[in-house]
mmCIF file of C-alpha atoms in Angstrom:
data_model
loop_
_atom_site.group_PDB
_atom_site.id
_atom_site.type_symbol
_atom_site.label_atom_id
_atom_site.label_comp_id
_atom_site.label_asym_id
_atom_site.label_seq_id
_atom_site.Cartn_x
_atom_site.Cartn_y
_atom_site.Cartn_z
ATOM 1 C CA MET A 1 0.000 0.000 0.000
ATOM 2 C CA THR A 2 1.274 3.433 -0.856
ATOM 3 C CA VAL A 3 0.792 6.437 1.344
ATOM 4 C CA GLN A 4 0.680 9.684 -0.610
ATOM 5 C CA TRP A 5 1.476 13.079 0.905
ATOM 6 C CA HIS A 6 0.767 16.261 -0.967
ATOM 7 C CA ARG A 7 -0.687 19.683 -0.496
ATOM 8 C CA HIS A 8 -4.267 19.417 -1.718
ATOM 9 C CA THR A 9 -5.735 22.767 -2.725
ATOM 10 C CA HIS A 10 -9.037 23.155 -4.499
ATOM 11 C CA PRO A 11 -8.848 25.866 -7.188
ATOM 12 C CA TYR A 12 -11.675 26.427 -9.644
ATOM 13 C CA ARG A 13 -11.972 27.503 -13.203
ATOM 14 C CA SER A 14 -13.657 30.869 -13.332
ATOM 15 C CA PRO A 15 -16.566 31.057 -12.762
ATOM 16 C CA PRO A 16 -16.984 28.082 -10.359
ATOM 17 C CA PRO A 17 -20.158 26.002 -10.463
ATOM 18 C CA ARG A 18 -22.748 27.450 -8.103
ATOM 19 C CA SER A 19 -23.486 24.103 -6.502
ATOM 20 C CA THR A 20 -19.905 23.677 -5.247
ATOM 21 C CA ALA A 21 -18.508 27.168 -4.678
ATOM 22 C CA SER A 22 -19.744 27.538 -1.102
ATOM 23 C CA THR A 23 -18.459 24.088 -0.208
ATOM 24 C CA MET A 24 -15.042 24.959 -1.574
ATOM 25 C CA ALA A 25 -14.880 28.083 0.521
ATOM 26 C CA ARG A 26 -15.369 26.010 3.668
ATOM 27 C CA ALA A 27 -13.316 22.958 2.711
ATOM 28 C CA PRO A 28 -9.924 22.440 4.372
ATOM 29 C CA ALA A 29 -7.073 22.455 1.875
ATOM 30 C CA ILE A 30 -4.216 20.491 3.381
ATOM 31 C CA PHE A 31 -2.624 17.488 1.686
ATOM 32 C CA ALA A 32 1.114 17.115 1.073
ATOM 33 C CA ALA A 33 3.845 15.155 -1.506
ATOM 34 C CA VAL A 34 4.306 11.340 -2.142
ATOM 35 C CA ILE A 35 6.004 8.703 0.096
ATOM 36 C CA LEU A 36 5.845 4.926 0.523
ATOM 37 C CA ALA A 37 4.685 2.888 3.500
ATOM 38 C CA VAL A 38 4.403 -0.813 4.289
ATOM 39 C CA ALA A 39 1.049 -2.574 4.018
ATOM 40 C CA HIS A 40 -0.883 -2.604 7.291
ATOM 41 C CA LEU A 41 -2.431 -6.057 6.858
ATOM 42 C CA ALA A 42 -0.480 -9.279 7.262
ATOM 43 C CA SER A 43 -3.238 -11.212 5.516
ATOM 44 C CA ALA A 44 -3.468 -10.783 1.742
ATOM 45 C CA ASP A 45 -6.938 -12.254 1.225
ATOM 46 C CA TYR A 46 -8.168 -9.008 -0.354
ATOM 47 C CA ARG A 47 -5.537 -9.315 -3.084
ATOM 48 C CA SER A 48 -7.261 -12.403 -4.476
ATOM 49 C CA GLN A 49 -10.656 -10.761 -4.956
ATOM 50 C CA PRO A 50 -12.230 -11.664 -8.320
ATOM 51 C CA SER A 51 -11.799 -9.146 -11.105
ATOM 52 C CA VAL A 52 -14.789 -7.166 -12.377
ATOM 53 C CA PRO A 53 -15.927 -7.165 -16.021
ATOM 54 C CA SER A 54 -14.292 -4.555 -18.212
ATOM 55 C CA PHE A 55 -16.216 -1.313 -18.689
ATOM 56 C CA PRO A 56 -17.606 -1.274 -22.257
ATOM 57 C CA THR A 57 -16.501 1.156 -24.961
ATOM 58 C CA SER A 58 -19.400 3.225 -26.315
ATOM 59 C CA ASP A 59 -20.268 4.209 -29.868
ATOM 60 C CA TRP A 60 -18.842 7.383 -31.420
ATOM 61 C CA THR A 61 -20.823 10.583 -30.831
ATOM 62 C CA ASP A 62 -20.473 14.079 -32.310
ATOM 63 C CA GLY A 63 -19.170 16.909 -30.138
ATOM 64 C CA SER A 64 -16.683 19.766 -30.159
ATOM 65 C CA ALA A 65 -13.439 20.742 -28.442
ATOM 66 C CA THR A 66 -11.388 23.798 -27.508
ATOM 67 C CA PHE A 67 -8.369 24.271 -25.214
ATOM 68 C CA TYR A 68 -7.684 26.305 -22.073
ATOM 69 C CA GLY A 69 -5.266 26.946 -19.240
ATOM 70 C CA ASP A 70 -1.524 27.004 -18.960
ATOM 71 C CA PRO A 71 0.165 25.830 -22.186
ATOM 72 C CA SER A 72 1.958 23.132 -20.188
ATOM 73 C CA GLY A 73 -1.346 21.396 -19.544
ATOM 74 C CA LEU A 74 -0.384 21.036 -15.882
ATOM 75 C CA GLY A 75 -1.447 22.923 -12.813
ATOM 76 C CA ALA A 76 -4.252 23.467 -10.350
ATOM 77 C CA ASP A 77 -6.666 25.019 -12.860
ATOM 78 C CA PHE A 78 -7.153 21.666 -14.612
ATOM 79 C CA GLY A 79 -8.975 19.936 -11.754
ATOM 80 C CA GLY A 80 -10.683 22.433 -9.483
ATOM 81 C CA ALA A 81 -14.363 21.708 -10.033
ATOM 82 C CA CYS A 82 -13.829 17.985 -9.420
ATOM 83 C CA GLY A 83 -11.421 18.399 -6.505
ATOM 84 C CA TYR A 84 -8.108 17.388 -8.077
ATOM 85 C CA CYS A 85 -5.094 19.454 -7.060
ATOM 86 C CA ALA A 86 -2.046 20.186 -9.215
ATOM 87 C CA ASN A 87 -0.113 17.174 -7.892
ATOM 88 C CA ASP A 88 -3.040 14.872 -8.646
ATOM 89 C CA ILE A 89 -3.067 16.045 -12.247
ATOM 90 C CA VAL A 90 0.679 15.478 -12.609
ATOM 91 C CA SER A 91 0.808 12.085 -10.907
ATOM 92 C CA MET A 92 -2.333 10.482 -12.339
ATOM 93 C CA TYR A 93 -3.625 12.258 -15.432
ATOM 94 C CA SER A 94 -0.727 14.318 -16.842
ATOM 95 C CA THR A 95 -1.673 16.621 -19.742
ATOM 96 C CA TYR A 96 -4.498 14.390 -20.967
ATOM 97 C CA THR A 97 -7.418 16.111 -19.255
ATOM 98 C CA ALA A 98 -10.452 18.174 -20.192
ATOM 99 C CA ALA A 99 -13.079 20.369 -18.584
ATOM 100 C CA LEU A 100 -16.506 18.965 -19.457
ATOM 101 C CA SER A 101 -19.597 20.893 -20.488
ATOM 102 C CA THR A 102 -22.603 20.644 -18.164
ATOM 103 C CA PRO A 103 -24.241 17.538 -19.723
ATOM 104 C CA LEU A 104 -20.969 15.592 -19.528
ATOM 105 C CA PHE A 105 -19.982 16.938 -16.087
ATOM 106 C CA ALA A 106 -23.330 15.678 -14.725
ATOM 107 C CA ASP A 107 -23.181 17.534 -11.395
ATOM 108 C CA GLY A 108 -19.737 16.074 -10.718
ATOM 109 C CA ASN A 109 -20.630 12.479 -11.546
ATOM 110 C CA GLY A 110 -18.600 12.787 -14.757
ATOM 111 C CA CYS A 111 -15.376 13.444 -12.852
ATOM 112 C CA GLY A 112 -12.819 10.737 -13.627
ATOM 113 C CA GLN A 113 -14.540 9.424 -16.753
ATOM 114 C CA CYS A 114 -12.362 8.676 -19.789
ATOM 115 C CA TYR A 115 -13.049 9.609 -23.400
ATOM 116 C CA GLU A 116 -11.378 8.984 -26.713
ATOM 117 C CA LEU A 117 -11.576 11.985 -29.055
ATOM 118 C CA ARG A 118 -10.692 12.467 -32.705
ATOM 119 C CA CYS A 119 -10.839 15.599 -34.855
ATOM 120 C CA VAL A 120 -13.221 15.402 -37.831
ATOM 121 C CA LYS A 121 -14.440 17.628 -40.671
ATOM 122 C CA SER A 122 -11.941 20.443 -40.088
ATOM 123 C CA PRO A 123 -9.050 21.636 -42.280
ATOM 124 C CA TRP A 124 -7.051 22.007 -39.063
ATOM 125 C CA CYS A 125 -7.223 18.327 -38.053
ATOM 126 C CA ASN A 126 -3.780 16.757 -37.821
ATOM 127 C CA PRO A 127 -2.949 14.356 -40.673
ATOM 128 C CA GLY A 128 -4.652 11.003 -40.266
ATOM 129 C CA SER A 129 -7.048 12.375 -37.601
ATOM 130 C CA PRO A 130 -5.229 10.729 -34.659
ATOM 131 C CA SER A 131 -7.200 10.156 -31.482
ATOM 132 C CA VAL A 132 -6.346 10.974 -27.872
ATOM 133 C CA ILE A 133 -7.717 9.626 -24.581
ATOM 134 C CA ILE A 134 -8.486 12.165 -21.864
ATOM 135 C CA THR A 135 -9.910 12.168 -18.338
ATOM 136 C CA GLY A 136 -12.666 14.566 -17.314
ATOM 137 C CA THR A 137 -11.226 16.532 -14.394
ATOM 138 C CA ASN A 138 -13.036 19.888 -14.462
ATOM 139 C CA LEU A 139 -16.207 21.778 -15.401
ATOM 140 C CA CYS A 140 -16.456 24.038 -18.418
ATOM 141 C CA PRO A 141 -19.232 26.378 -17.196
ATOM 142 C CA PRO A 142 -21.850 27.866 -19.516
ATOM 143 C CA ASN A 143 -21.451 31.417 -20.790
ATOM 144 C CA TRP A 144 -25.008 32.601 -21.290
ATOM 145 C CA TYR A 145 -23.817 35.957 -22.652
ATOM 146 C CA LEU A 146 -22.627 34.192 -25.813
ATOM 147 C CA ALA A 147 -24.573 32.115 -28.318
ATOM 148 C CA SER A 148 -23.872 28.392 -28.213
ATOM 149 C CA ASP A 149 -22.784 28.552 -31.865
ATOM 150 C CA ASN A 150 -20.620 31.641 -31.362
ATOM 151 C CA GLY A 151 -18.445 31.451 -28.275
ATOM 152 C CA GLY A 152 -20.740 29.789 -25.748
ATOM 153 C CA TRP A 153 -19.197 26.446 -26.561
ATOM 154 C CA CYS A 154 -19.957 24.944 -23.144
ATOM 155 C CA ASN A 155 -23.601 26.003 -23.058
ATOM 156 C CA PRO A 156 -26.045 23.099 -22.644
ATOM 157 C CA PRO A 157 -27.009 20.954 -24.417
ATOM 158 C CA ARG A 158 -23.624 21.012 -26.196
ATOM 159 C CA GLN A 159 -21.331 18.061 -25.502
ATOM 160 C CA HIS A 160 -18.058 19.931 -25.393
ATOM 161 C CA PHE A 161 -14.508 19.268 -24.178
ATOM 162 C CA ASP A 162 -12.297 22.194 -23.109
ATOM 163 C CA MET A 163 -8.998 20.351 -23.289
ATOM 164 C CA ALA A 164 -5.561 20.844 -21.786
ATOM 165 C CA THR A 165 -3.527 22.402 -24.603
ATOM 166 C CA PRO A 166 -1.059 19.514 -25.189
ATOM 167 C CA ALA A 167 -3.952 17.065 -25.575
ATOM 168 C CA PHE A 168 -5.761 19.381 -28.015
ATOM 169 C CA LEU A 169 -2.614 19.755 -30.111
ATOM 170 C CA LYS A 170 -2.547 15.979 -30.574
ATOM 171 C CA LEU A 171 -5.798 16.407 -32.516
ATOM 172 C CA ALA A 172 -5.466 19.688 -34.393
ATOM 173 C CA GLN A 173 -3.447 22.830 -34.953
ATOM 174 C CA ARG A 174 -3.713 25.606 -32.369
ATOM 175 C CA VAL A 175 -5.027 28.090 -34.940
ATOM 176 C CA ALA A 176 -8.263 26.106 -35.176
ATOM 177 C CA GLY A 177 -9.496 27.403 -31.807
ATOM 178 C CA ILE A 178 -12.515 25.122 -31.853
ATOM 179 C CA ILE A 179 -12.867 21.851 -33.742
ATOM 180 C CA PRO A 180 -15.646 19.348 -34.387
ATOM 181 C CA VAL A 181 -14.820 15.999 -32.811
ATOM 182 C CA GLN A 182 -16.190 12.532 -32.452
ATOM 183 C CA PHE A 183 -15.893 11.044 -28.972
ATOM 184 C CA ARG A 184 -16.671 7.853 -27.124
ATOM 185 C CA ARG A 185 -16.451 6.570 -23.549
ATOM 186 C CA VAL A 186 -13.596 4.140 -23.015
ATOM 187 C CA PRO A 187 -12.417 2.158 -19.976
ATOM 188 C CA CYS A 188 -10.008 4.130 -17.800
ATOM 189 C CA GLN A 189 -6.579 2.527 -17.574
ATOM 190 C CA ARG A 190 -5.014 3.296 -14.182
ATOM 191 C CA SER A 191 -1.798 2.252 -12.477
ATOM 192 C CA GLY A 192 -2.282 0.673 -9.052
ATOM 193 C CA GLY A 193 -5.254 0.736 -6.741
ATOM 194 C CA VAL A 194 -7.881 3.326 -5.908
ATOM 195 C CA ARG A 195 -6.459 6.329 -4.047
ATOM 196 C CA PHE A 196 -8.124 7.965 -1.044
ATOM 197 C CA CYS A 197 -7.223 11.371 0.362
ATOM 198 C CA VAL A 198 -8.673 12.007 3.805
ATOM 199 C CA GLN A 199 -9.910 15.246 5.312
ATOM 200 C CA GLY A 200 -12.177 16.091 8.238
ATOM 201 C CA ASN A 201 -11.929 15.150 11.920
ATOM 202 C CA SER A 202 -12.710 12.321 14.352
ATOM 203 C CA TYR A 203 -16.433 12.455 13.620
ATOM 204 C CA TRP A 204 -16.582 13.593 9.977
ATOM 205 C CA LEU A 205 -14.501 12.226 7.108
ATOM 206 C CA LEU A 206 -14.267 13.777 3.673
ATOM 207 C CA LEU A 207 -12.820 11.261 1.211
ATOM 208 C CA TYR A 208 -11.354 12.256 -2.159
ATOM 209 C CA VAL A 209 -11.704 9.128 -4.318
ATOM 210 C CA MET A 210 -9.210 9.081 -7.213
ATOM 211 C CA ASN A 211 -7.340 6.882 -9.683
ATOM 212 C CA VAL A 212 -10.487 4.865 -10.404
ATOM 213 C CA ALA A 213 -10.165 2.393 -13.284
ATOM 214 C CA GLY A 214 -12.936 1.065 -15.510
ATOM 215 C CA ALA A 215 -15.820 3.532 -15.590
ATOM 216 C CA GLY A 216 -13.590 6.021 -13.766
ATOM 217 C CA ASP A 217 -16.486 7.553 -11.855
ATOM 218 C CA VAL A 218 -17.950 6.944 -8.395
ATOM 219 C CA TYR A 219 -21.600 6.985 -7.351
ATOM 220 C CA ASP A 220 -21.743 5.350 -3.935
ATOM 221 C CA VAL A 221 -19.223 4.996 -1.098
ATOM 222 C CA ALA A 222 -19.519 3.196 2.245
ATOM 223 C CA VAL A 223 -16.923 2.858 5.016
ATOM 224 C CA LYS A 224 -16.386 0.462 7.910
ATOM 225 C CA ARG A 225 -13.628 -0.370 10.347
ATOM 226 C CA TYR A 226 -11.385 -3.266 9.307
ATOM 227 C CA GLY A 227 -12.575 -6.497 10.926
ATOM 228 C CA ALA A 228 -16.126 -5.260 11.540
ATOM 229 C CA ASP A 229 -19.038 -7.280 10.137
ATOM 230 C CA GLN A 230 -20.698 -6.456 6.822
ATOM 231 C CA GLY A 231 -23.578 -4.722 8.563
ATOM 232 C CA SER A 232 -21.186 -2.113 9.961
ATOM 233 C CA TYR A 233 -20.762 -0.143 6.736
ATOM 234 C CA VAL A 234 -21.633 3.538 7.147
ATOM 235 C CA PRO A 235 -22.936 5.078 3.893
ATOM 236 C CA ALA A 236 -21.248 8.238 2.652
ATOM 237 C CA SER A 237 -23.063 11.059 0.875
ATOM 238 C CA HIS A 238 -21.774 12.758 -2.268
ATOM 239 C CA ASN A 239 -20.364 16.130 -1.240
ATOM 240 C CA TRP A 240 -19.068 17.490 -4.577
ATOM 241 C CA GLY A 241 -16.953 16.250 -7.477
ATOM 242 C CA ILE A 242 -14.802 13.357 -6.311
ATOM 243 C CA THR A 243 -15.520 13.923 -2.590
ATOM 244 C CA PHE A 244 -17.754 11.863 -0.319
ATOM 245 C CA GLN A 245 -18.518 12.609 3.324
ATOM 246 C CA VAL A 246 -19.320 10.191 6.108
ATOM 247 C CA PHE A 247 -20.388 11.053 9.633
ATOM 248 C CA ALA A 248 -19.105 8.477 12.143
ATOM 249 C CA PRO A 249 -16.481 8.271 14.942
ATOM 250 C CA PHE A 250 -14.299 5.617 13.291
ATOM 251 C CA GLY A 251 -11.079 6.025 15.280
ATOM 252 C CA ASN A 252 -7.691 5.214 13.749
ATOM 253 C CA ASP A 253 -6.603 2.255 15.881
ATOM 254 C CA VAL A 254 -7.534 -0.029 12.963
ATOM 255 C CA GLY A 255 -7.713 0.559 9.232
ATOM 256 C CA LEU A 256 -10.798 1.475 7.213
ATOM 257 C CA VAL A 257 -12.415 -0.592 4.489
ATOM 258 C CA VAL A 258 -14.092 1.305 1.636
ATOM 259 C CA LYS A 259 -16.805 -0.102 -0.639
ATOM 260 C CA ILE A 260 -17.178 1.752 -3.954
ATOM 261 C CA THR A 261 -19.906 1.579 -6.585
ATOM 262 C CA THR A 262 -19.506 3.251 -9.975
ATOM 263 C CA TYR A 263 -21.932 5.786 -11.452
ATOM 264 C CA SER A 264 -22.068 4.672 -15.079
ATOM 265 C CA SER A 265 -24.071 1.716 -16.312
ATOM 266 C CA PRO A 266 -23.421 -1.132 -15.864
ATOM 267 C CA GLN A 267 -22.706 -0.226 -12.253
ATOM 268 C CA GLN A 268 -19.957 -2.214 -10.572
ATOM 269 C CA THR A 269 -18.861 -2.534 -6.944
ATOM 270 C CA ILE A 270 -15.518 -3.363 -5.352
ATOM 271 C CA VAL A 271 -14.380 -3.543 -1.734
ATOM 272 C CA VAL A 272 -10.957 -2.067 -0.975
ATOM 273 C CA GLU A 273 -10.007 -3.910 2.208
ATOM 274 C CA ASP A 274 -6.717 -2.057 2.666
ATOM 275 C CA ALA A 275 -8.020 1.360 1.625
ATOM 276 C CA ILE A 276 -6.843 3.292 4.685
ATOM 277 C CA PRO A 277 -4.352 1.790 7.185
ATOM 278 C CA ALA A 278 -4.340 1.732 10.966
ATOM 279 C CA GLY A 279 -2.888 4.948 12.348
ATOM 280 C CA TRP A 280 -4.394 6.950 9.487
ATOM 281 C CA SER A 281 -4.532 10.699 9.740
ATOM 282 C CA THR A 282 -6.533 13.419 8.051
ATOM 283 C CA GLY A 283 -4.513 15.453 5.580
ATOM 284 C CA LEU A 284 -2.907 12.351 4.047
ATOM 285 C CA CYS A 285 -3.600 10.155 1.023
ATOM 286 C CA TYR A 286 -3.526 6.355 0.852
ATOM 287 C CA GLN A 287 -3.657 3.864 -1.999
ATOM 288 C CA GLY A 288 -5.351 0.485 -1.790
ATOM 289 C CA SER A 289 -4.338 -2.686 -3.603
ATOM 290 C CA ASN A 290 -7.280 -3.235 -5.937
ATOM 291 C CA ASN A 291 -9.254 -1.380 -8.573
ATOM 292 C CA PHE A 292 -11.932 -1.938 -11.224
ATOM 293 C CA TYR A 293 -9.880 -4.357 -13.346
#
């Protein structure tokens, strides 16, 4: 099991989504850089859990794409509305990210989903119309002052991707500005297990659930103390983006087990037995051993 330390700030693209802005203002913002730790369980029974079926690839759909942010494609502004900080972007998603228009963002349920995009029907498409796979890590908010066919590219019901610049340039030349694309959902390929960053206090935990394979998204989370019976799971509620809150005095003398169910159909569930080790502390991140593979 890997313990991750990093400073976890929560910047937003401007303007932030109304539903999450007040939460962000109140949310603590302390996580720190990456280290390793030994696994906290001597038993490895959880490592032999059966694999889950692969998430299916969808059909191609028409959409559009632009680019935004720092030309490097890295930094805090690429993950704010979902809850990813700059270090999360670098360590898990690199420059292959996009802010999603409202229908794709789906009130934060689209965070972590993976898409394959290809440029079509534009003179600015790169030769051969190569495709690129991105992760949805942000919201591209509507601009109601502009028409949806003249600058308001993220206005509903448009299915639009505001991409990190390096990812966009894999598809088309910068001069294009906006391009028509075809896109499809694809399984997310992740390295290692699901990652959990922990905030809150002894009676309230705020979990940032990241590095999710398969569907990439999360709909339902439940937490129990390691060794407790199956009826001891405490359900968590969706706070915003990739964060889920649970109200219970768990204590850190033993580790925490996290059960995760995906948002997209077909929904799948896994149990991460070694999600959070004994001696855990808020302000730190931990990585379990399994994922949606």
